[in-house]
CSV table of C-alpha atoms in Angstrom, one decimal:
chain,number,residue,atom,x,y,z
A,1,ASN,CA,-21.6,82.5,-176.2
A,2,ARG,CA,-19.7,79.7,-174.3
A,3,GLU,CA,-16.3,80.4,-175.7
A,4,GLN,CA,-16.5,84.1,-174.7
A,5,ALA,CA,-17.6,83.1,-171.2
A,6,ARG,CA,-14.7,80.6,-171.1
A,7,LYS,CA,-12.2,83.4,-172.0
A,8,ARG,CA,-13.6,85.7,-169.4
A,9,PHE,CA,-13.4,82.9,-166.8
A,10,ALA,CA,-9.9,82.0,-167.8
A,11,LYS,CA,-8.8,85.7,-167.4
A,12,LYS,CA,-10.3,85.8,-163.9
A,13,LEU,CA,-8.6,82.5,-163.0
A,14,ARG,CA,-5.2,83.8,-164.3
A,15,ALA,CA,-5.5,87.0,-162.3
A,16,MET,CA,-6.3,85.0,-159.1
A,17,ARG,CA,-3.4,82.6,-159.7
A,18,LYS,CA,-1.1,85.5,-160.2
A,19,ARG,CA,-2.2,87.0,-156.9
A,20,ILE,CA,-2.6,83.8,-154.8
A,21,GLY,CA,-0.3,81.3,-156.5
A,22,ASP,CA,-1.1,77.7,-157.4
A,23,THR,CA,-0.5,75.8,-154.1
A,24,LEU,CA,-4.1,76.2,-153.0
A,25,LEU,CA,-5.8,75.7,-156.4
A,26,VAL,CA,-7.6,72.4,-156.6
A,27,PRO,CA,-9.2,71.8,-160.0
A,28,GLU,CA,-12.7,70.2,-160.1
A,29,SER,CA,-12.8,66.5,-160.2
A,30,ARG,CA,-14.1,64.9,-163.4
A,31,LEU,CA,-15.7,62.3,-161.2
A,32,LEU,CA,-19.4,61.9,-161.6
A,33,GLY,CA,-19.4,64.2,-164.6
A,34,GLY,CA,-17.7,67.2,-163.2
A,35,PHE,CA,-18.7,70.5,-164.8
A,36,GLY,CA,-17.0,73.8,-165.7
A,37,PHE,CA,-14.6,75.2,-168.2
A,38,GLU,CA,-11.6,73.3,-169.6
A,39,ILE,CA,-8.5,75.5,-169.0
A,40,GLU,CA,-5.0,74.2,-169.5
A,41,GLY,CA,-6.3,70.6,-169.3
A,42,GLN,CA,-8.1,71.1,-166.0
A,43,LEU,CA,-11.7,71.7,-165.1
A,44,TYR,CA,-12.7,74.9,-163.3
A,45,ASN,CA,-16.1,76.5,-162.4
A,46,ILE,CA,-17.4,79.3,-160.3
A,47,ASP,CA,-17.3,77.2,-157.2
A,48,THR,CA,-13.7,76.4,-157.8
A,49,LEU,CA,-12.9,80.1,-157.7
A,50,LYS,CA,-15.0,80.7,-154.6
A,51,PHE,CA,-13.4,77.8,-152.7
A,52,TYR,CA,-9.9,79.0,-153.9
A,53,GLU,CA,-10.6,82.4,-152.4
A,54,VAL,CA,-11.8,80.9,-149.1
A,55,LEU,CA,-8.6,78.7,-149.0
A,56,ALA,CA,-6.5,81.8,-149.7
A,57,ALA,CA,-8.2,83.7,-146.9
A,58,LEU,CA,-7.6,80.8,-144.5
A,59,GLU,CA,-4.0,80.7,-145.6
A,60,ARG,CA,-3.5,84.5,-145.2
A,61,GLY,CA,-5.3,84.4,-141.9
A,62,ALA,CA,-2.7,81.9,-140.6
A,63,VAL,CA,-5.4,79.2,-140.2
A,64,LEU,CA,-4.7,76.7,-143.0
A,65,GLY,CA,-1.1,76.1,-142.0
A,66,GLU,CA,-2.3,74.2,-138.9
A,67,PHE,CA,-4.1,71.7,-141.1
A,68,ARG,CA,-1.6,71.1,-143.9
A,69,ASN,CA,1.0,68.4,-143.4
A,70,ASN,CA,0.0,68.2,-139.7
A,71,GLN,CA,0.8,65.1,-137.6
A,72,ASP,CA,-2.2,65.7,-135.2
A,73,ARG,CA,-5.6,65.0,-136.6
A,74,ARG,CA,-7.8,68.1,-136.9
A,75,LEU,CA,-11.5,68.5,-136.8
A,76,VAL,CA,-13.4,70.7,-139.3
A,77,TRP,CA,-17.1,71.4,-139.1
A,78,GLU,CA,-18.8,72.7,-142.2
A,79,ILE,CA,-22.3,73.9,-141.9
A,80,GLY,CA,-24.3,73.4,-145.1
A,81,ALA,CA,-21.8,71.7,-147.4
A,82,GLY,CA,-24.2,71.4,-150.3
A,83,TRP,CA,-22.7,69.0,-152.9
A,84,GLY,CA,-19.4,68.7,-151.0
A,85,GLY,CA,-17.1,70.7,-153.3
A,86,PHE,CA,-15.3,72.7,-150.6
A,87,ALA,CA,-14.9,69.5,-148.5
A,88,TYR,CA,-13.3,67.9,-151.5
A,89,GLN,CA,-10.8,70.7,-151.9
A,90,PHE,CA,-10.0,71.0,-148.2
A,91,LYS,CA,-9.6,67.3,-147.7
A,92,THR,CA,-7.4,67.1,-150.8
A,93,LEU,CA,-5.1,69.8,-149.3
A,94,CYS,CA,-5.4,68.7,-145.7
A,95,PRO,CA,-5.8,64.9,-145.6
A,96,ASN,CA,-5.2,64.4,-141.9
A,97,THR,CA,-8.6,66.0,-141.1
A,98,THR,CA,-11.9,64.7,-139.9
A,99,TYR,CA,-14.5,66.6,-141.8
A,100,VAL,CA,-17.9,66.9,-140.2
A,101,ILE,CA,-20.7,68.1,-142.4
A,102,VAL,CA,-24.0,69.3,-140.9
A,103,ASP,CA,-26.7,69.7,-143.4
A,104,LEU,CA,-30.2,68.8,-144.4
A,105,PRO,CA,-30.2,65.0,-144.7
A,106,GLU,CA,-31.5,65.0,-148.2
A,107,LEU,CA,-28.4,66.9,-149.3
A,108,PHE,CA,-26.2,63.9,-148.2
A,109,LEU,CA,-27.4,62.3,-151.4
A,110,PHE,CA,-25.1,64.7,-153.2
A,111,SER,CA,-22.3,65.4,-150.7
A,112,ALA,CA,-21.9,61.9,-149.4
A,113,THR,CA,-22.1,60.3,-152.9
A,114,TYR,CA,-19.5,62.8,-154.3
A,115,LEU,CA,-17.1,62.6,-151.4
A,116,MET,CA,-17.3,58.8,-151.0
A,117,SER,CA,-16.6,58.5,-154.7
A,118,ALA,CA,-13.7,61.0,-154.6
A,119,PHE,CA,-12.2,59.4,-151.6
A,120,PRO,CA,-13.1,55.7,-152.0
A,121,LYS,CA,-10.9,54.6,-149.0
A,122,ALA,CA,-12.3,57.2,-146.7
A,123,ARG,CA,-13.7,56.1,-143.4
A,124,VAL,CA,-17.2,57.5,-143.2
A,125,ALA,CA,-19.9,57.7,-140.6
A,126,PHE,CA,-23.5,58.9,-140.7
A,127,SER,CA,-24.7,60.3,-137.4
A,128,SER,CA,-28.0,59.6,-135.8
A,129,GLU,CA,-29.2,60.6,-132.3
A,130,ARG,CA,-28.4,57.0,-131.2
A,131,SER,CA,-24.9,56.9,-132.6
A,132,ASN,CA,-23.8,60.4,-131.6
A,133,GLY,CA,-22.4,59.4,-128.2
A,134,GLN,CA,-20.1,56.8,-129.9
A,135,LEU,CA,-19.1,59.3,-132.7
A,136,SER,CA,-18.2,61.9,-130.1
A,137,ASN,CA,-15.5,59.7,-128.7
A,138,ARG,CA,-14.3,58.2,-132.0
A,139,TRP,CA,-14.4,61.2,-134.3
A,140,SER,CA,-10.7,60.9,-135.1
A,141,GLU,CA,-11.3,57.4,-136.7
A,142,PHE,CA,-13.3,59.0,-139.5
A,143,ASP,CA,-12.5,61.1,-142.6
A,144,PHE,CA,-16.0,62.3,-143.0
A,145,ILE,CA,-18.9,62.4,-140.6
A,146,PHE,CA,-22.4,63.4,-141.9
A,147,VAL,CA,-24.7,64.8,-139.3
A,148,SER,CA,-28.3,65.7,-140.0
A,149,ASN,CA,-29.3,69.2,-138.8
A,150,ALA,CA,-32.1,67.4,-136.8
A,151,ASP,CA,-29.5,65.3,-134.9
A,152,LEU,CA,-26.9,68.0,-134.3
A,153,HIS,CA,-28.1,68.7,-130.7
A,154,ALA,CA,-27.0,65.2,-129.7
A,155,LEU,CA,-23.5,65.4,-131.1
A,156,GLU,CA,-20.9,66.5,-128.5
A,157,LEU,CA,-17.5,66.8,-130.1
A,158,PRO,CA,-14.5,67.3,-127.7
A,159,ARG,CA,-13.3,70.2,-129.8
A,160,VAL,CA,-13.6,71.9,-133.2
A,161,ASP,CA,-10.5,73.3,-134.8
A,162,LEU,CA,-12.3,75.1,-137.6
A,163,THR,CA,-15.9,75.9,-138.4
A,164,ILE,CA,-16.9,76.9,-142.0
A,165,ASN,CA,-20.1,78.3,-143.4
A,166,MET,CA,-20.1,79.9,-146.8
A,167,VAL,CA,-23.6,80.2,-148.0
A,168,SER,CA,-26.0,78.1,-146.1
A,169,PHE,CA,-27.1,80.8,-143.7
A,170,GLN,CA,-28.6,82.8,-146.5
A,171,GLU,CA,-31.3,80.1,-146.7
A,172,MET,CA,-32.2,80.3,-143.0
């Protein structure tokens, strides 16, 4: 039953919060009909916990500190962002980041819609083979850059500060 599942989920969340703390916990957005369990007035789901664990690993590995409250813009490249949930959490915690998402173009229907709704003032670019040369030089002007896997070969970024892949390679 749903209430029993919510209680089990809440117990797991409490245990993680006790171990990790709350500074990296980003509840799910209710935007676009967010989903999950209501706990203490916030919305959490299994992806929330997965992303929370990844953020904790980055923090403990001394990686995340370079992105939080940083004056210099950083570049993150996520391979296979799916619906954009981790990008939302990362960008919430590390706003001075250009977040590049490489994925199948049809998945931008989900990730771009979600992220552009969650960050309505974000500067966004969609890469194509024709525009990649311009994007390579202007990457820091954007909050999100969406790159089709078919156009990736033409994108030459001057640097990448962090590359993330959580589950997309399982499909390849």
